[in-house]
Tab-separated table of C-alpha atoms in Angstrom:
chain	number	residue	atom	x	y	z
N	1	MET	CA	5.696	73.387	63.354
N	2	ALA	CA	7.416	76.043	60.354
N	3	GLU	CA	10.402	76.862	61.669
N	4	ASN	CA	11.027	80.918	61.625
N	5	LEU	CA	14.164	81.427	58.832
N	6	ASP	CA	14.082	85.257	58.861
N	7	PHE	CA	17.399	85.345	60.587
N	8	LEU	CA	17.982	83.789	56.876
N	9	PHE	CA	16.905	86.130	55.177
N	10	TYR	CA	16.944	89.031	56.524
N	11	PRO	CA	20.080	89.374	58.134
N	12	LYS	CA	20.870	93.062	59.610
N	13	SER	CA	24.675	91.899	58.973
N	14	VAL	CA	27.002	89.453	56.891
N	15	ALA	CA	30.434	88.683	57.505
N	16	VAL	CA	32.052	87.005	53.687
N	17	ILE	CA	34.780	84.537	56.026
N	18	GLY	CA	37.404	83.832	52.284
N	19	ALA	CA	36.296	87.316	51.166
N	20	SER	CA	39.441	88.266	48.154
N	21	ASN	CA	40.200	91.715	46.679
N	22	VAL	CA	40.764	89.203	42.941
N	23	PRO	CA	38.434	89.828	40.494
N	24	GLY	CA	37.349	85.916	39.624
N	25	LYS	CA	38.107	84.354	42.758
N	26	ILE	CA	34.437	83.500	45.031
N	27	GLY	CA	35.370	85.965	47.701
N	28	ASN	CA	35.925	88.576	45.215
N	29	ALA	CA	32.306	87.235	43.626
N	30	ILE	CA	30.164	87.495	46.806
N	31	MET	CA	31.426	90.085	47.880
N	32	ARG	CA	30.666	91.892	44.693
N	33	SER	CA	27.113	90.275	45.082
N	34	ILE	CA	25.957	91.314	49.090
N	35	THR	CA	27.398	94.491	48.038
N	36	LEU	CA	25.397	96.456	44.957
N	37	ARG	CA	22.096	95.749	46.926
N	38	PHE	CA	21.796	95.055	50.490
N	39	ASP	CA	21.434	98.288	53.081
N	40	GLY	CA	22.977	95.660	56.364
N	41	LYS	CA	26.647	95.458	57.265
N	42	VAL	CA	28.783	93.220	54.887
N	43	TYR	CA	32.031	91.773	56.966
N	44	PRO	CA	34.725	91.352	55.046
N	45	VAL	CA	37.485	88.555	56.085
N	46	ASN	CA	40.151	86.669	55.339
N	47	VAL	CA	43.086	85.351	56.972
N	48	LYS	CA	45.631	87.790	55.331
N	49	GLY	CA	44.121	91.018	55.869
N	50	GLY	CA	43.639	93.733	54.436
N	51	GLU	CA	41.417	96.171	52.418
N	52	ILE	CA	38.442	95.279	50.185
N	53	GLU	CA	37.538	97.397	47.717
N	54	VAL	CA	34.212	96.218	45.137
N	55	ASN	CA	31.254	98.373	43.886
N	56	GLY	CA	33.277	101.279	44.016
N	57	LYS	CA	33.013	100.551	48.748
N	58	LYS	CA	35.867	99.961	50.495
N	59	PHE	CA	35.994	97.709	53.248
N	60	THR	CA	38.052	96.421	56.522
N	61	VAL	CA	39.353	92.802	56.585
N	62	TYR	CA	39.265	90.469	58.788
N	63	ARG	CA	41.715	88.338	60.116
N	64	SER	CA	38.944	86.553	61.472
N	65	VAL	CA	35.323	86.684	61.792
N	66	LYS	CA	35.758	87.115	66.043
N	67	GLU	CA	37.313	90.144	65.284
N	68	ILE	CA	34.613	92.015	63.877
N	69	PRO	CA	33.956	94.620	66.133
N	70	ASP	CA	29.493	94.429	66.027
N	71	GLU	CA	27.243	91.393	66.123
N	72	VAL	CA	27.349	89.177	63.344
N	73	ASP	CA	23.980	87.631	61.843
N	74	VAL	CA	24.642	85.483	58.360
N	75	ALA	CA	28.404	83.820	57.796
N	76	VAL	CA	29.017	83.867	54.238
N	77	ILE	CA	31.825	80.570	54.173
N	78	ALA	CA	33.580	80.088	51.003
N	79	VAL	CA	37.024	79.197	52.425
N	80	PRO	CA	38.908	75.564	51.280
N	81	ALA	CA	36.852	73.038	52.718
N	82	LYS	CA	39.038	71.517	55.094
N	83	PHE	CA	39.781	74.767	57.140
N	84	VAL	CA	35.708	75.538	57.175
N	85	PRO	CA	35.029	72.993	60.640
N	86	ASP	CA	37.356	74.966	62.679
N	87	VAL	CA	35.574	78.417	61.490
N	88	ILE	CA	32.605	76.833	61.926
N	89	ASP	CA	33.145	77.463	65.633
N	90	GLU	CA	34.951	80.546	65.651
N	91	CYS	CA	31.016	81.563	63.685
N	92	GLY	CA	30.494	80.433	67.062
N	93	GLU	CA	32.072	81.970	69.384
N	94	LYS	CA	31.306	84.502	68.196
N	95	GLY	CA	27.078	84.358	68.030
N	96	VAL	CA	26.565	83.748	64.598
N	97	LYS	CA	22.782	81.836	63.688
N	98	ALA	CA	23.257	81.231	59.650
N	99	THR	CA	26.052	79.824	57.965
N	100	VAL	CA	25.777	79.548	53.878
N	101	VAL	CA	28.895	77.120	53.121
N	102	ILE	CA	29.248	77.524	49.880
N	103	SER	CA	32.968	75.651	49.957
N	104	ALA	CA	33.070	72.605	48.138
N	105	GLY	CA	34.248	69.252	48.758
N	106	PHE	CA	32.459	67.559	51.355
N	107	LYS	CA	30.592	64.455	50.621
N	108	GLU	CA	29.941	64.702	46.671
N	109	ALA	CA	33.723	64.453	47.036
N	110	GLY	CA	33.771	61.029	48.887
N	111	ARG	CA	33.969	63.079	52.232
N	112	ALA	CA	31.300	62.038	54.040
N	113	ASP	CA	33.240	62.938	57.003
N	114	LEU	CA	33.826	65.945	56.992
N	115	GLU	CA	30.275	66.782	56.113
N	116	GLU	CA	30.187	65.165	59.532
N	117	GLU	CA	32.029	67.152	61.374
N	118	LEU	CA	30.778	70.061	60.179
N	119	VAL	CA	28.053	69.381	60.600
N	120	LYS	CA	28.611	68.112	64.017
N	121	ARG	CA	30.366	71.453	65.167
N	122	ALA	CA	27.042	73.371	64.303
N	123	LYS	CA	24.458	71.403	66.299
N	124	LYS	CA	27.164	72.202	69.340
N	125	TRP	CA	26.928	76.478	68.689
N	126	GLY	CA	23.207	76.270	67.737
N	127	ILE	CA	24.663	77.284	64.115
N	128	ARG	CA	22.010	76.696	60.350
N	129	VAL	CA	23.463	75.635	57.713
N	130	VAL	CA	22.433	75.740	54.268
N	131	GLY	CA	24.628	74.120	51.562
N	132	PRO	CA	27.831	73.005	51.609
N	133	ASN	CA	27.979	73.080	48.277
N	134	CYS	CA	26.460	74.914	47.264
N	135	LEU	CA	25.710	78.656	45.105
N	136	GLY	CA	23.541	81.056	48.118
N	137	VAL	CA	20.677	82.059	48.448
N	138	THR	CA	18.717	85.349	47.417
N	139	ASN	CA	16.098	87.413	49.093
N	140	LEU	CA	14.873	89.877	46.512
N	141	GLU	CA	12.871	91.730	48.413
N	142	ASN	CA	16.173	93.712	50.553
N	143	GLY	CA	18.861	93.014	47.571
N	144	PHE	CA	20.812	90.371	50.493
N	145	ASP	CA	22.677	88.232	47.207
N	146	CYS	CA	25.895	85.819	48.567
N	147	ASN	CA	24.963	84.280	44.222
N	148	PHE	CA	28.931	84.668	43.215
N	149	ASN	CA	27.203	84.524	39.660
N	150	PRO	CA	28.036	87.722	38.976
N	151	PRO	CA	24.926	90.263	37.524
N	152	GLU	CA	26.879	90.436	34.165
N	153	ARG	CA	26.580	87.133	33.952
N	154	GLN	CA	23.548	86.341	35.788
N	155	ALA	CA	21.049	88.185	35.921
N	156	ARG	CA	18.805	88.821	38.943
N	157	PRO	CA	15.283	88.810	38.647
N	158	PRO	CA	13.063	91.464	39.754
N	159	PHE	CA	11.172	91.129	43.782
N	160	GLY	CA	7.821	89.306	43.341
N	161	LYS	CA	5.708	86.423	44.265
N	162	VAL	CA	7.364	82.697	43.118
N	163	ALA	CA	10.329	81.074	45.284
N	164	PHE	CA	12.197	78.889	44.083
N	165	MET	CA	15.477	76.098	45.485
N	166	SER	CA	17.345	74.619	43.729
N	167	GLN	CA	19.150	70.885	44.465
N	168	SER	CA	22.004	72.374	41.225
N	169	GLY	CA	23.629	75.690	41.854
N	170	ALA	CA	24.121	76.260	38.545
N	171	PHE	CA	20.762	74.916	37.227
N	172	GLY	CA	19.377	77.729	39.420
N	173	ALA	CA	21.642	79.708	38.472
N	174	ALA	CA	20.136	79.238	34.204
N	175	ILE	CA	16.989	79.681	36.292
N	176	LEU	CA	17.195	82.735	38.188
N	177	ASP	CA	18.797	84.320	34.692
N	178	TRP	CA	16.308	82.787	32.471
N	179	ALA	CA	13.455	84.005	35.125
N	180	ALA	CA	14.238	88.265	34.822
N	181	SER	CA	14.503	87.906	30.617
N	182	HIS	CA	10.840	86.809	31.242
N	183	LYS	CA	10.215	89.208	34.188
N	184	ILE	CA	9.023	86.574	36.233
N	185	GLY	CA	8.930	87.931	39.773
N	186	MET	CA	10.808	85.972	41.917
N	187	SER	CA	10.569	86.182	46.198
N	188	LYS	CA	13.882	83.925	47.358
N	189	PHE	CA	16.588	81.553	45.978
N	190	ILE	CA	17.644	78.571	47.970
N	191	SER	CA	20.955	77.180	46.498
N	192	LEU	CA	19.929	73.840	48.428
N	193	GLY	CA	23.796	71.957	47.842
N	194	ASN	CA	24.294	68.510	50.097
N	195	MET	CA	21.427	69.661	52.737
N	196	ALA	CA	24.390	68.804	55.297
N	197	ASP	CA	21.419	70.498	58.023
N	198	LEU	CA	18.105	72.597	56.185
N	199	ASP	CA	16.556	70.596	53.532
N	200	GLU	CA	13.950	71.187	50.794
N	201	SER	CA	11.924	69.966	53.918
N	202	ASP	CA	12.863	73.321	56.064
N	203	PHE	CA	12.588	75.821	53.599
N	204	MET	CA	9.288	74.309	51.801
N	205	ALA	CA	7.871	75.084	55.530
N	206	TYR	CA	9.458	78.402	56.162
N	207	LEU	CA	8.144	79.835	52.677
N	208	GLY	CA	5.160	78.298	53.383
N	209	ASP	CA	4.575	80.379	56.452
N	210	ASP	CA	6.109	83.796	54.460
N	211	PRO	CA	3.633	85.674	53.337
N	212	LYS	CA	6.019	87.731	50.129
N	213	THR	CA	6.086	84.222	49.005
N	214	GLY	CA	3.027	82.778	47.015
N	215	VAL	CA	4.022	79.978	44.553
N	216	ILE	CA	6.950	78.022	46.166
N	217	THR	CA	8.909	76.263	43.018
N	218	GLY	CA	12.281	73.573	43.469
N	219	TYR	CA	14.208	71.216	41.093
N	220	ILE	CA	14.906	67.975	43.334
N	221	GLU	CA	17.365	65.226	42.524
N	222	GLY	CA	16.289	63.282	45.990
N	223	VAL	CA	14.850	64.268	48.983
N	224	LYS	CA	16.698	63.896	52.611
N	225	ASP	CA	14.341	62.445	54.673
N	226	GLY	CA	11.257	61.035	52.572
N	227	ARG	CA	8.275	61.054	55.377
N	228	LYS	CA	9.495	64.216	56.481
N	229	PHE	CA	8.969	66.414	52.498
N	230	PHE	CA	5.712	64.614	52.534
N	231	ASN	CA	4.850	65.289	55.754
N	232	THR	CA	5.215	68.599	54.869
N	233	ALA	CA	4.231	69.516	51.206
N	234	LYS	CA	0.249	67.821	51.821
N	235	GLU	CA	0.334	70.322	55.219
N	236	VAL	CA	2.068	73.638	52.603
N	237	THR	CA	-0.425	72.986	49.322
N	238	LEU	CA	-2.634	73.733	51.351
N	239	LYS	CA	-2.239	76.953	51.838
N	240	LYS	CA	0.224	78.219	48.994
N	241	PRO	CA	1.199	75.747	45.340
N	242	VAL	CA	4.232	73.531	45.550
N	243	VAL	CA	5.753	72.959	41.973
N	244	ILE	CA	8.386	70.747	41.549
N	245	LEU	CA	10.970	69.392	38.865
N	246	LYS	CA	11.682	66.186	39.770
N	247	SER	CA	15.427	64.182	37.801
N	248	GLY	CA	16.776	61.241	37.878
N	249	ARG	CA	13.915	59.907	36.615
N	250	THR	CA	15.238	57.153	35.135
N	251	GLU	CA	18.332	54.277	36.226
N	252	ALA	CA	20.715	56.994	34.496
N	253	GLY	CA	19.581	60.649	35.421
N	254	ALA	CA	19.323	58.388	39.813
N	255	LYS	CA	22.980	57.415	39.620
N	256	ALA	CA	24.150	61.295	38.216
N	257	ALA	CA	22.640	62.549	40.831
N	258	ALA	CA	24.465	60.446	43.881
N	259	SER	CA	27.890	61.807	42.298
N	260	HIS	CA	26.303	65.231	41.458
N	261	THR	CA	24.332	66.343	45.433
N	262	GLY	CA	25.497	62.803	46.700
N	263	SER	CA	21.923	62.616	46.655
N	264	LEU	CA	19.994	59.251	47.220
N	265	ALA	CA	17.852	59.702	44.174
N	266	GLY	CA	15.471	56.260	44.797
N	267	SER	CA	12.726	55.649	42.418
N	268	TYR	CA	10.765	57.653	40.280
N	269	ARG	CA	7.498	55.067	41.138
N	270	ILE	CA	7.365	56.368	44.303
N	271	TYR	CA	8.242	60.658	44.163
N	272	GLN	CA	5.110	60.547	41.294
N	273	ALA	CA	2.642	58.709	43.755
N	274	ALA	CA	4.198	60.935	46.888
N	275	PHE	CA	3.678	64.005	44.573
N	276	GLU	CA	0.437	63.251	43.777
N	277	GLN	CA	-0.003	62.448	46.996
N	278	ALA	CA	0.236	65.351	49.292
N	279	GLY	CA	-0.230	68.286	45.964
N	280	VAL	CA	2.703	68.556	44.710
N	281	LEU	CA	2.520	70.371	40.518
N	282	GLU	CA	5.305	67.688	39.622
N	283	ALA	CA	6.258	69.565	36.380
N	284	ARG	CA	8.359	68.075	33.724
N	285	SER	CA	11.314	71.032	32.549
N	286	MET	CA	12.244	73.656	33.049
N	287	ARG	CA	9.583	75.747	31.017
N	288	GLN	CA	6.451	73.435	32.388
N	289	LEU	CA	7.751	74.520	35.949
N	290	PHE	CA	7.725	77.886	35.643
N	291	ASN	CA	4.104	77.791	32.741
N	292	TYR	CA	2.759	76.286	36.436
N	293	ALA	CA	4.398	79.273	38.465
N	294	LYS	CA	3.062	82.153	36.587
N	295	ALA	CA	-0.195	80.950	36.425
N	296	LEU	CA	-0.466	80.271	39.913
N	297	ALA	CA	0.713	83.623	40.900
N	298	MET	CA	-0.508	85.562	39.136
N	299	GLN	CA	-4.615	84.250	38.762
N	300	ALA	CA	-6.509	82.587	41.587
N	301	PRO	CA	-6.824	78.455	41.908
N	302	ALA	CA	-10.124	77.109	39.383
N	303	LYS	CA	-13.353	76.203	41.244
N	304	GLY	CA	-14.175	73.307	38.344
N	305	ASN	CA	-12.167	72.050	34.617
N	306	ARG	CA	-14.338	73.143	32.295
N	307	VAL	CA	-12.489	75.742	29.623
N	308	ALA	CA	-13.794	77.893	27.429
N	309	ILE	CA	-11.336	79.804	24.494
N	310	VAL	CA	-11.890	83.245	22.605
N	311	THR	CA	-9.805	83.358	20.046
N	312	ASN	CA	-9.073	85.274	16.432
N	313	GLY	CA	-7.749	81.822	14.738
N	314	GLY	CA	-9.898	79.475	13.869
N	315	GLY	CA	-6.683	76.421	14.125
N	316	ALA	CA	-4.496	77.519	17.411
N	317	GLY	CA	-8.236	77.460	19.089
N	318	VAL	CA	-8.530	73.891	17.313
N	319	MET	CA	-4.380	72.558	18.445
N	320	MET	CA	-6.081	74.607	22.469
N	321	SER	CA	-9.206	72.312	22.479
N	322	ASP	CA	-7.254	69.207	21.703
N	323	GLY	CA	-4.115	70.005	24.027
N	324	LEU	CA	-7.002	70.387	26.745
N	325	LEU	CA	-8.546	67.237	25.887
N	326	GLU	CA	-5.377	65.475	25.973
N	327	LYS	CA	-4.589	66.684	29.729
N	328	GLY	CA	-7.567	65.533	30.654
N	329	MET	CA	-9.932	69.058	31.410
N	330	LYS	CA	-13.371	69.315	29.593
N	331	LEU	CA	-14.145	72.522	26.686
N	332	ALA	CA	-17.420	73.841	28.281
N	333	GLU	CA	-20.938	73.817	27.223
N	334	LEU	CA	-22.200	76.915	26.535
N	335	SER	CA	-25.814	77.792	28.564
N	336	GLU	CA	-29.049	78.453	25.833
N	337	GLU	CA	-28.527	81.584	28.103
N	338	THR	CA	-25.385	82.221	26.899
N	339	ASN	CA	-26.281	80.969	23.025
N	340	GLU	CA	-29.415	83.208	23.152
N	341	LYS	CA	-26.593	86.136	24.433
N	342	PHE	CA	-24.487	85.069	21.677
N	343	ARG	CA	-27.474	84.553	18.501
N	344	LYS	CA	-28.672	87.947	19.437
N	345	ALA	CA	-25.328	90.363	19.787
N	346	ILE	CA	-25.189	88.927	15.823
N	347	THR	CA	-28.115	90.165	15.444
N	348	GLU	CA	-27.550	93.568	16.282
N	349	GLY	CA	-24.088	94.105	14.464
N	350	LYS	CA	-22.259	93.982	17.574
N	351	LEU	CA	-19.853	90.360	16.189
N	352	PRO	CA	-19.992	89.048	12.275
N	353	HIS	CA	-22.600	86.558	11.749
N	354	HIS	CA	-19.965	84.447	10.593
N	355	MET	CA	-18.330	83.724	13.709
N	356	SER	CA	-18.409	80.365	15.425
N	357	TYR	CA	-20.159	80.920	18.825
N	358	LYS	CA	-19.531	77.256	19.557
N	359	ASN	CA	-16.645	76.501	21.935
N	360	PRO	CA	-13.983	77.495	21.493
N	361	ILE	CA	-15.469	80.851	20.402
N	362	ASP	CA	-13.471	82.160	16.676
N	363	ILE	CA	-14.919	85.517	16.263
N	364	ILE	CA	-11.853	85.658	13.471
N	365	GLY	CA	-9.316	86.665	12.004
N	366	ASP	CA	-10.740	90.831	11.420
N	367	ALA	CA	-11.610	90.657	15.549
N	368	PRO	CA	-11.077	94.448	17.225
N	369	SER	CA	-10.133	95.096	21.086
N	370	SER	CA	-14.264	95.862	21.227
N	371	ARG	CA	-15.214	92.468	19.839
N	372	TYR	CA	-12.966	90.117	21.985
N	373	GLU	CA	-14.559	92.599	24.857
N	374	VAL	CA	-18.141	91.551	24.089
N	375	ALA	CA	-17.245	87.181	23.956
N	376	MET	CA	-15.267	87.393	26.828
N	377	ARG	CA	-17.922	88.739	28.985
N	378	TYR	CA	-20.355	86.378	27.225
N	379	ALA	CA	-17.704	83.460	28.512
N	380	LEU	CA	-16.657	84.593	31.472
N	381	GLU	CA	-20.643	85.164	32.768
N	382	ASP	CA	-21.313	81.914	31.748
N	383	GLU	CA	-21.982	79.149	34.481
N	384	ASN	CA	-20.263	76.590	32.422
N	385	VAL	CA	-17.444	78.136	32.535
N	386	ASP	CA	-14.405	77.134	35.080
N	387	VAL	CA	-11.462	78.683	33.836
N	388	LEU	CA	-11.797	81.394	30.029
N	389	VAL	CA	-8.420	81.025	27.522
N	390	VAL	CA	-8.081	84.077	25.525
N	391	ILE	CA	-6.310	83.792	22.035
N	392	ALA	CA	-5.475	86.914	20.680
N	393	LEU	CA	-2.763	86.594	16.847
N	394	PHE	CA	-1.459	89.786	16.950
N	395	GLN	CA	-0.561	90.168	13.486
N	396	SER	CA	-4.312	91.125	12.393
N	397	PRO	CA	-4.109	94.790	12.266
N	398	ALA	CA	-7.538	94.637	14.043
N	399	LEU	CA	-6.633	93.911	17.243
N	400	ASP	CA	-5.826	97.524	18.749
N	401	GLU	CA	-4.022	98.087	22.238
N	402	GLY	CA	-7.236	98.096	23.371
N	403	ILE	CA	-7.078	95.249	24.154
N	404	VAL	CA	-4.908	95.575	27.117
N	405	GLU	CA	-7.562	97.803	29.457
N	406	ALA	CA	-10.730	95.050	28.341
N	407	MET	CA	-8.439	92.125	30.188
N	408	GLU	CA	-7.723	94.604	33.316
N	409	ARG	CA	-12.001	94.793	33.451
N	410	MET	CA	-12.297	91.068	33.187
N	411	LYS	CA	-11.240	90.308	36.171
N	412	VAL	CA	-14.413	91.938	37.804
N	413	TYR	CA	-16.142	87.431	37.876
N	414	GLY	CA	-13.232	86.337	39.933
N	415	LYS	CA	-11.872	83.444	37.591
N	416	PRO	CA	-8.671	82.407	36.007
N	417	ILE	CA	-8.515	83.188	32.684
N	418	VAL	CA	-4.553	82.536	30.323
N	419	PHE	CA	-3.602	85.162	27.838
N	420	VAL	CA	-1.925	83.757	24.414
N	421	ALA	CA	-0.594	85.627	22.839
N	422	PRO	CA	1.980	83.844	19.818
N	423	GLY	CA	5.067	85.988	18.161
N	424	GLY	CA	7.156	88.172	17.999
N	425	ALA	CA	8.100	91.362	19.136
N	426	TYR	CA	4.753	93.239	18.311
N	427	SER	CA	3.567	90.081	19.863
N	428	HIS	CA	5.771	90.667	23.395
N	429	LYS	CA	5.205	93.763	23.760
N	430	MET	CA	1.289	93.325	24.271
N	431	ALA	CA	2.029	90.475	26.026
N	432	ARG	CA	4.482	92.223	28.770
N	433	ASN	CA	0.911	95.395	28.707
N	434	ILE	CA	-1.096	93.025	30.565
N	435	GLU	CA	1.035	91.302	32.013
N	436	LEU	CA	1.292	94.463	34.287
N	437	LYS	CA	-2.506	94.060	34.540
N	438	GLY	CA	-2.376	90.781	36.468
N	439	VAL	CA	-3.313	88.259	33.785
N	440	PRO	CA	-0.374	86.048	32.598
N	441	VAL	CA	0.563	85.676	28.970
N	442	TYR	CA	2.400	82.960	26.885
N	443	GLU	CA	3.769	82.495	24.309
N	444	THR	CA	2.682	79.389	23.011
N	445	VAL	CA	-0.523	76.730	22.379
N	446	GLU	CA	1.025	74.204	24.485
N	447	ASP	CA	2.506	76.685	27.440
N	448	GLY	CA	-1.439	77.793	27.924
N	449	VAL	CA	-2.393	75.429	27.928
N	450	ASP	CA	0.389	73.684	31.405
N	451	ALA	CA	-1.025	76.707	33.187
N	452	VAL	CA	-4.799	75.787	32.499
N	453	TYR	CA	-3.364	72.742	33.152
N	454	ALA	CA	-1.949	74.299	36.658
N	455	LEU	CA	-4.891	75.691	37.953
N	456	VAL	CA	-7.566	73.211	37.915
N	457	LYS	CA	-5.326	70.849	39.453
N	458	TYR	CA	-4.326	73.449	42.571
N	459	GLY	CA	-8.293	74.151	42.264
N	460	GLU	CA	-9.167	70.892	42.390
N	461	TRP	CA	-6.716	69.747	44.792
N	462	LEU	CA	-7.992	72.661	47.440
N	463	ARG	CA	-11.244	70.798	46.783
N	464	GLU	CA	-10.555	68.239	47.456
N	465	ASN	CA	-9.429	69.197	50.575
N	466	GLY	CA	-12.105	71.034	51.438
N	467	LYS	CA	-10.101	74.686	50.638
N	468	LEU	CA	-11.850	76.183	47.785
């Protein structure tokens, strides 16, 4: 049974312990982030007292969390490591439910004893702990954001369906920035840090039940408890997809992971087998992680591995065919009924006689959106087609903006669609418009192959378990 961690992500009041008036200090950066969009109460705490002004708002600084006159749900702690256990005791006396410990200098710095003390004190009070040695957590829905990277350096993505947890704060920050620039909507971000208390499995279980999250993604170096992770993942992947980028795949990488967050990376082959058996999709790069996540957030899983391709560029269709076959998918064999539809449309002049309707369906370079629509409909109506890939080279002056509305009309067939639009500014503009209609668009053929693979692979997992 997943623990409901709503008290952590939806607090009514937050204390920032180690808050600072000095720009550039972590305690100041957290105050800036947390007061930007969060409409709950924020209480800065610093032994020096005084006042803090951030984002045009003035706050009284309390000398201790115990001095705050109201209840406090979450405390964000950014004080030197040696003081953290005592601060946890003060939070316990105050009735704080969760702490996010930003402070470093624990297990990762050879101070496992200090980390154990932190956990012991937190357990005594029943406080749940994120971190230590973490970047913070961000809920894009309500603006609760204790990530200490300033928005002008690290953008926040729009609210959406993808949740991301990361054992590396810096990598997590880069992912948030990247997702923002690619307009990929996120629900929640968790920097796991050393996972002294709450670990990747606890968050995966919570996100599995979170109605605002459609896809769970993560960067991990090593899991805290292998059996717990496996059992949790096996349960959660039947509800929603889980995509993990695992580093420490080599011996040298595993050693680097141990010195980074004090995690034991373990044998990569064991992880691979566990992912496969638990239905976790493994990404091999940051880009692939989001290629998978975007497709799974925007499209239903595929009911099979038979793919049809509609393209206005023959070369791109051949490249897509190669990529799909190399990843274990099949090019759909169009039925005789579909072939007859194409022949008839060519005879009637709806389609050009020099096009090819043997999958990949090459509607050639002078194709307007109306020609795309005919070819897409015929492909989607074919029972031998499980997934449709649409490749559009927008460099062709013939391809008009009607393609955007045409893509929306294709949703009536209920089959997953992946759109590929290589190119520059105009292609990007069209891609954004198509994505607003709920169809994921990719910049390269290779990215599109990733997207189809994720939809097919996750569909296979659900079918094997009687869920599709």
